[in-house]
Amino acid sequence: MSSLAPTYYLAFCLVSVFVLKTVNEVVTEPYMPLHVPQAQAYCRGDFYSWDPKITTPPGLYIFSVILKHIFALKCNLAMLRLIPLLTLVALPLAITRLLCFHKREQPPSSFTTPSPEAVVLASFPIAWFFGFLYYTEVPSLLFVILTITAATQGKHWRAAFFGAISCTFRQTNVVWVLYAYAASQLMHLRFRRAAPGAAPLPKLHDPPALAAGPEDIFKSIASAPHVVLDILQNFVPYSLVLAAFAVFVIWNGGIVLGDKSNHVPAFHIPQLYYFVGFASLFGWPALISGQEGIRGLLWNIWGRMFGSRRNVLFTLLASIAMAITIHKFTIHHPFLLADNRHYTFYVWRRVFLLHPVVPYLLIPGYIACAWAWYIRIGVDQTLLQNLLLPIFVLPTLLPTPLLEPRYFLIPYILLRAQVVDVPGWAVVVEGVWYAVINAATMWVFLYKERPGVGRFMW
């Protein structure tokens, strides 16, 4: 299958170019009108004007100016849309390195030859759709992945450089800069060995994920001080990014850059449940394709939920806690209820608002899906490697009051990349699944515009 990777990648690039051409022909006005005028102001050399409605840093506009000067591009709508497309086309190359890290494989000898699985992941519907609009999602994702892959190769200064760039697209990417450092150090601690004849190195308690129990979490915490000094030196480059971010927050008076009244941080615990459901809906081919098959996966999930008295008690307590958080912390955001151009509007109205009991009926499904992902990514990971991504997802999703699929993009790609044993047939199924969704959503966006409503999008 790997021998077909160049063909897959060429087809991915050609289809993407064709779709962008179609988008430019059909959608002749900026769909997100804030960003294009701001970019054009930067292209004119006007770096001091700023639309106060823009909530993200100017990385996208600066990137546009740089490419304008390198390739002599014009700053019209069509050329500006080309910039996210370029990052979309580069995405399979970066994802290939991320997949190789988790599989502990050597990357392809040719940098321009991504793996078929990476091409499929780059076609993930949220990433693919926003690759044709002048927006920050795909450039942000690309530089986050470049940060992680550089960190996992031990190139920490380069990782910090990429991480700093990623924060100019979305300031919350500082979380993923720290994730890159943590992921690289966990892998380093897992496989490091003392030199022959040297004293044994301090060990971090970090057993295989699928064999670990709750008590191992406390043992891991207790053993952490023994290895902290061994990994502090590598933290220096990332600390500079963190310090720069702290200066920005102090200068700005908060994380959100503009339109602060409509972007007030919240404590949105159910957002975590929505993400688990979202990831399972899109990533089901990877979930069901383990060596034990779908029956084995379901049996493992059942065992972890109800296989012993302790498991039953844990499931019961988790369900009660989730029910309380759904009751106390569900947010009916006015943007979600007022804007019927987004699919989340219909999901919210036709599922979550169908009956007051519906959000609570979904709790067992959330728990089962969470266990499914834990089992699948735990095939070749340790306990802490399995828990690392959920820990870093917390500060990215908890403060976001709006149910918005774009917020799930980076966490999903990082989660899916940790499933290391997806067979070829499942990658094909996943690619077809994504392609069907992409074709449907792009067709609706292009050709089903409703007068007085506008175009439908994620």
XYZ file of C-alpha atoms in Angstrom:
458
model
C 0.000 0.000 0.000
C 2.892 2.345 0.713
C 3.988 2.097 -2.939
C 0.736 3.821 -3.886
C 1.359 6.760 -1.554
C 2.654 9.115 -4.288
C -0.482 8.392 -6.325
C -2.728 9.063 -3.336
C -0.890 12.271 -2.570
C -1.024 13.487 -6.176
C -4.756 12.798 -6.293
C -5.196 14.629 -2.970
C -3.355 17.667 -4.331
C -5.179 17.701 -7.675
C -8.608 17.349 -6.081
C -7.770 20.104 -3.613
C -6.705 22.475 -6.386
C -9.853 21.696 -8.363
C -12.062 22.305 -5.331
C -10.354 25.631 -4.614
C -10.900 26.669 -8.228
C -14.585 25.805 -7.879
C -14.889 27.641 -4.578
C -13.366 30.764 -6.133
C -15.783 30.567 -9.051
C -18.890 30.072 -6.943
C -18.130 31.932 -3.705
C -16.885 35.271 -5.008
C -17.174 37.161 -1.724
C -15.261 36.431 1.490
C -17.294 34.005 3.565
C -15.503 35.143 6.710
C -15.332 38.864 5.937
C -13.119 39.936 8.843
C -9.899 38.270 7.749
C -9.576 39.253 4.091
C -9.705 43.058 4.636
C -7.241 42.721 7.513
C -4.846 40.706 5.340
C -5.161 43.249 2.527
C -4.308 46.035 4.968
C -1.135 44.141 5.915
C -0.323 43.638 2.240
C -0.499 47.429 1.795
C 1.985 47.837 4.619
C -0.615 49.091 7.056
C 0.360 47.107 10.153
C -1.306 49.438 12.622
C -4.976 49.138 11.661
C -6.801 46.278 13.378
C -10.394 45.092 13.308
C -11.427 44.800 16.969
C -13.759 41.906 16.097
C -10.819 39.639 15.237
C -10.020 37.290 18.119
C -6.806 35.633 16.871
C -3.237 36.983 16.430
C -2.021 38.224 13.041
C 0.031 35.167 12.076
C -2.170 34.368 9.081
C -1.823 37.895 7.720
C 1.939 38.022 8.273
C 2.264 34.625 6.602
C 0.282 36.023 3.670
C 2.594 39.029 3.362
C 5.669 36.786 3.393
C 4.280 34.528 0.652
C 3.171 37.602 -1.311
C 6.753 38.856 -1.434
C 8.293 35.439 -2.117
C 5.946 34.442 -4.956
C 4.841 37.922 -6.099
C 1.216 37.121 -5.320
C -1.613 39.574 -5.270
C -3.654 39.991 -2.112
C -7.010 39.378 -3.773
C -9.478 36.835 -2.439
C -8.383 33.987 -4.741
C -4.710 34.350 -3.874
C -5.401 34.644 -0.156
C -7.409 31.424 -0.270
C -4.404 29.766 -1.867
C -2.454 30.131 1.393
C -4.595 27.739 3.505
C -4.578 25.378 0.528
C -0.771 25.312 0.536
C -0.797 24.341 4.199
C -3.465 21.712 3.499
C -1.256 20.199 0.785
C 1.696 20.191 3.192
C -0.352 18.558 5.942
C 0.126 14.895 4.818
C 3.904 15.402 4.891
C 3.799 16.548 8.511
C 1.255 13.944 9.609
C 3.469 11.198 8.174
C 6.187 12.141 10.677
C 3.661 12.200 13.509
C 2.400 8.722 12.614
C 5.951 7.400 12.368
C 6.707 8.713 15.860
C 3.779 6.867 17.394
C 4.513 3.705 15.420
C 8.232 4.039 16.196
C 9.073 3.708 12.509
C 11.555 5.505 10.309
C 9.892 8.191 8.163
C 9.938 7.623 4.384
C 13.286 8.302 2.748
C 11.693 10.979 0.578
C 10.204 13.935 2.454
C 7.701 14.435 -0.364
C 6.252 10.925 -0.048
C 3.595 10.862 2.670
C 2.023 7.645 3.850
C -1.482 6.772 2.603
C -2.763 6.971 6.181
C -1.401 10.522 6.469
C -3.158 11.505 3.254
C -6.413 10.151 4.672
C -5.960 12.008 7.958
C -5.263 15.233 6.069
C -8.655 14.671 4.427
C -10.368 14.811 7.812
C -13.534 16.813 7.050
C -12.909 19.772 9.363
C -9.336 20.265 8.134
C -10.199 19.666 4.499
C -13.162 22.047 4.422
C -11.284 24.955 5.988
C -8.386 24.398 3.608
C -10.386 26.354 1.021
C -11.328 29.351 3.152
C -9.052 32.133 4.321
C -8.947 31.122 7.937
C -6.486 29.976 10.582
C -7.492 26.336 11.138
C -5.215 24.478 8.723
C -2.086 26.657 9.135
C -2.550 26.373 12.893
C -2.847 22.577 12.700
C 0.177 22.273 10.425
C 2.495 24.205 12.736
C 1.237 22.354 15.806
C 2.127 19.045 14.146
C 5.511 20.422 13.049
C 6.104 21.439 16.671
C 5.312 17.962 17.959
C 7.338 16.113 15.341
C 10.391 18.328 15.909
C 10.111 17.791 19.676
C 9.840 14.027 19.310
C 13.017 14.051 17.197
C 14.868 15.818 20.013
C 15.093 19.092 18.074
C 13.688 21.201 20.873
C 14.796 24.648 19.694
C 13.229 23.978 16.316
C 10.087 22.716 18.056
C 9.889 25.884 20.145
C 10.325 27.972 16.977
C 7.467 26.152 15.228
C 5.421 26.371 18.419
C 5.892 30.116 18.613
C 4.724 30.408 15.003
C 1.679 28.253 15.763
C 0.729 30.647 18.569
C 0.599 33.517 16.069
C -2.271 31.701 14.351
C -4.121 30.720 17.527
C -2.897 31.834 20.924
C -4.309 28.741 22.624
C -1.736 26.669 20.733
C 0.616 27.393 23.619
C -1.051 24.359 25.216
C 0.125 22.173 22.337
C 3.647 23.565 22.631
C 3.749 22.183 26.171
C 2.134 18.952 24.962
C 4.923 18.542 22.400
C 7.539 18.823 25.128
C 5.699 16.420 27.450
C 5.120 13.817 24.718
C 8.773 13.857 23.703
C 9.961 13.469 27.288
C 7.622 10.605 28.097
C 8.952 8.682 25.114
C 12.523 9.572 26.104
C 12.006 8.362 29.668
C 10.320 5.205 28.455
C 13.231 3.991 26.346
C 16.345 5.552 27.847
C 18.939 3.154 29.246
C 22.021 3.650 31.369
C 25.393 3.286 29.696
C 27.176 -0.034 30.275
C 28.761 -0.014 33.728
C 26.966 3.177 34.780
C 24.597 3.481 37.713
C 20.939 2.780 36.951
C 18.974 5.832 35.877
C 15.963 7.037 37.879
C 12.778 5.519 36.541
C 9.355 7.007 36.078
C 6.619 4.561 37.059
C 4.747 4.224 33.794
C 3.358 0.733 33.102
C 1.673 -0.344 29.849
C -1.658 1.420 29.527
C -3.861 -1.635 29.159
C -2.299 -3.368 32.175
C -2.387 -0.336 34.464
C -4.872 0.278 37.254
C -5.963 3.389 39.160
C -3.255 2.864 41.783
C -0.594 3.234 39.083
C -1.578 6.863 38.583
C -0.561 7.643 42.169
C 2.659 5.647 41.793
C 3.494 7.636 38.657
C 2.921 10.921 40.463
C 5.080 9.767 43.370
C 7.944 8.774 41.045
C 7.872 11.977 38.970
C 10.201 14.027 41.239
C 12.964 11.475 40.649
C 13.163 12.275 36.910
C 12.312 15.990 36.804
C 15.936 17.141 36.858
C 16.735 14.841 33.928
C 14.248 16.557 31.621
C 14.489 20.193 32.733
C 17.243 21.134 30.300
C 15.066 20.273 27.318
C 12.338 22.539 28.690
C 14.400 25.716 28.216
C 13.290 26.474 24.613
C 9.644 25.899 25.476
C 9.913 28.098 28.557
C 10.752 31.021 26.288
C 7.549 30.484 24.318
C 5.634 30.218 27.579
C 7.214 33.451 28.851
C 6.321 35.261 25.630
C 2.763 34.021 25.966
C 2.603 35.284 29.559
C 3.793 38.715 28.407
C 1.092 38.729 25.737
C -1.637 37.840 28.251
C -0.501 40.592 30.625
C -0.275 43.161 27.811
C -3.620 42.130 26.310
C -5.462 41.754 29.595
C -6.492 38.193 28.737
C -6.119 35.451 26.150
C -8.784 36.624 23.689
C -7.430 39.347 21.429
C -10.654 41.043 20.295
C -14.437 40.880 20.652
C -13.918 39.898 24.280
C -17.563 40.407 25.266
C -18.627 37.526 22.993
C -15.726 35.258 23.904
C -15.825 35.051 27.665
C -14.157 31.849 28.973
C -16.533 29.406 30.636
C -16.335 26.154 32.577
C -17.888 23.968 29.909
C -17.388 20.405 31.129
C -19.888 18.811 28.666
C -17.637 20.020 25.843
C -15.382 17.091 26.725
C -18.269 14.682 26.251
C -19.141 16.245 22.904
C -15.554 15.768 21.780
C -15.544 12.078 22.685
C -18.763 11.574 20.740
C -17.463 13.631 17.815
C -14.185 11.688 17.678
C -16.011 8.364 17.739
C -18.426 9.410 14.998
C -15.591 10.362 12.662
C -12.980 7.838 13.765
C -15.056 4.654 13.958
C -13.042 2.827 11.265
C -9.914 3.152 13.415
C -11.814 2.075 16.530
C -13.294 -1.145 15.154
C -10.248 -2.343 13.219
C -8.051 -3.638 16.025
C -6.715 -7.173 16.025
C -9.639 -8.393 18.130
C -12.211 -6.793 15.814
C -15.371 -4.988 16.772
C -16.593 -7.885 18.923
C -13.378 -7.934 20.905
C -13.482 -4.153 21.331
C -17.060 -4.252 22.613
C -16.158 -7.075 24.997
C -13.205 -5.089 26.351
C -15.370 -2.003 26.794
C -18.000 -4.045 28.622
C -15.334 -5.528 30.863
C -13.913 -2.118 31.774
C -17.370 -0.766 32.516
C -19.007 -3.775 34.200
C -16.385 -6.561 34.438
C -15.931 -6.334 38.205
C -17.527 -4.714 41.207
C -14.862 -2.017 41.159
C -15.550 -1.311 37.500
C -19.292 -1.171 38.065
C -18.769 1.238 40.954
C -16.478 3.423 38.860
C -18.972 3.468 35.979
C -21.784 4.362 38.346
C -19.833 7.164 40.015
C -18.648 8.505 36.649
C -22.220 8.482 35.349
C -23.470 10.378 38.396
C -20.665 12.928 38.098
C -21.341 13.388 34.392
C -25.068 13.811 35.009
C -24.342 16.524 37.570
C -21.961 18.342 35.197
C -24.481 18.130 32.351
C -27.140 19.618 34.605
C -24.897 22.348 36.028
C -22.580 23.231 33.161
C -24.440 22.730 29.875
C -24.279 26.018 27.963
C -26.980 27.009 25.486
C -24.792 29.512 23.678
C -26.704 32.291 21.876
C -24.487 31.948 18.782
C -25.310 28.245 18.568
C -29.054 28.839 18.731
C -29.123 31.915 16.494
C -27.013 30.860 13.505
C -28.696 28.173 11.409
C -25.906 28.127 8.813
C -23.953 25.603 10.897
C -24.584 21.896 11.319
C -24.224 22.202 15.079
C -27.416 24.281 15.097
C -29.391 21.281 13.843
C -27.547 18.758 16.026
C -28.359 20.858 19.064
C -32.003 21.420 18.202
C -32.809 17.932 16.910
C -30.771 15.876 19.351
C -29.928 17.690 22.556
C -33.149 19.712 22.677
C -35.353 16.836 21.524
C -36.235 16.075 25.150
C -34.670 17.177 28.464
C -33.627 13.595 29.208
C -31.654 13.104 25.972
C -28.324 14.588 27.192
C -28.418 12.188 30.155
C -29.255 9.164 27.992
C -26.023 9.755 26.103
C -23.847 9.313 29.202
C -23.266 5.534 28.815
C -22.316 6.155 25.206
C -19.786 8.812 26.204
C -18.188 6.442 28.712
C -18.100 3.555 26.226
C -16.541 5.768 23.533
C -13.924 7.073 25.957
C -12.944 3.494 26.856
C -12.855 2.556 23.168
C -10.278 5.253 22.472
C -8.295 4.380 25.610
C -8.127 0.746 24.508
C -7.199 1.490 20.923
C -4.444 4.028 21.646
C -3.195 1.896 24.523
C -2.094 -0.972 22.288
C 1.503 0.278 22.292
C 1.518 3.089 24.830
C 2.131 3.513 28.529
C -0.368 4.764 31.073
C 0.974 8.319 31.047
C 1.198 8.402 27.262
C -2.468 7.425 27.129
C -3.472 10.076 29.652
C -1.301 12.883 28.280
C -3.587 14.034 25.471
C -6.751 14.083 27.638
C -4.872 16.176 30.194
C -3.903 18.765 27.576
C -7.340 18.726 25.988
C -8.798 20.044 29.254
C -7.403 23.600 29.035
C -8.270 23.842 25.335
C -11.900 22.695 25.500
C -13.121 23.474 29.026
C -13.007 27.283 28.606
C -14.855 27.266 25.261
C -18.574 27.990 25.738
C -19.583 27.334 22.124
C -20.085 23.865 20.624
C -17.851 24.303 17.603
C -16.298 21.421 15.575
C -13.261 23.561 14.727
C -12.201 23.381 18.368
C -12.003 19.595 18.037
C -9.686 19.593 15.011
C -6.252 19.470 16.656
C -7.284 17.139 19.506
C -8.847 14.721 17.033
C -5.827 14.528 14.725
C -3.498 14.002 17.689
C -5.813 11.334 19.123
C -6.307 9.465 15.882
C -2.559 9.468 15.167
C -2.015 7.430 18.327
C -3.912 4.433 16.919
C -0.904 2.601 15.533
C -2.373 -0.647 14.191
C -5.019 0.475 11.702
C -4.939 -2.079 8.853
C -4.994 -1.047 5.220
C -8.652 -1.913 4.670
C -9.680 0.313 7.579
C -7.611 3.207 6.227
C -9.459 2.803 2.922
C -12.829 2.729 4.711
C -11.821 5.783 6.699
C -10.793 7.580 3.509
C -14.096 6.752 1.829
C -15.989 7.882 4.948
C -14.172 11.202 4.956
C -14.606 11.600 1.205
C -18.376 11.105 1.423
C -18.642 13.687 4.191
C -16.367 16.105 2.328
C -18.294 15.770 -0.912
C -21.631 16.286 0.832
C -20.569 19.264 2.934
C -18.779 21.012 0.067
C -21.709 20.445 -2.304
C -24.109 21.893 0.252
C -21.762 24.828 0.858
C -21.377 25.612 -2.832
C -24.782 24.892 -4.307
C -27.407 24.976 -1.539
C -27.177 28.593 -0.503
C -30.458 29.760 1.005
C -31.666 33.320 0.400
C -31.573 35.289 3.609
C -29.660 32.522 5.387
C -26.417 32.036 3.501
C -24.161 29.039 2.941
C -23.998 26.041 5.242
C -20.657 25.143 6.789
C -19.172 23.397 9.801
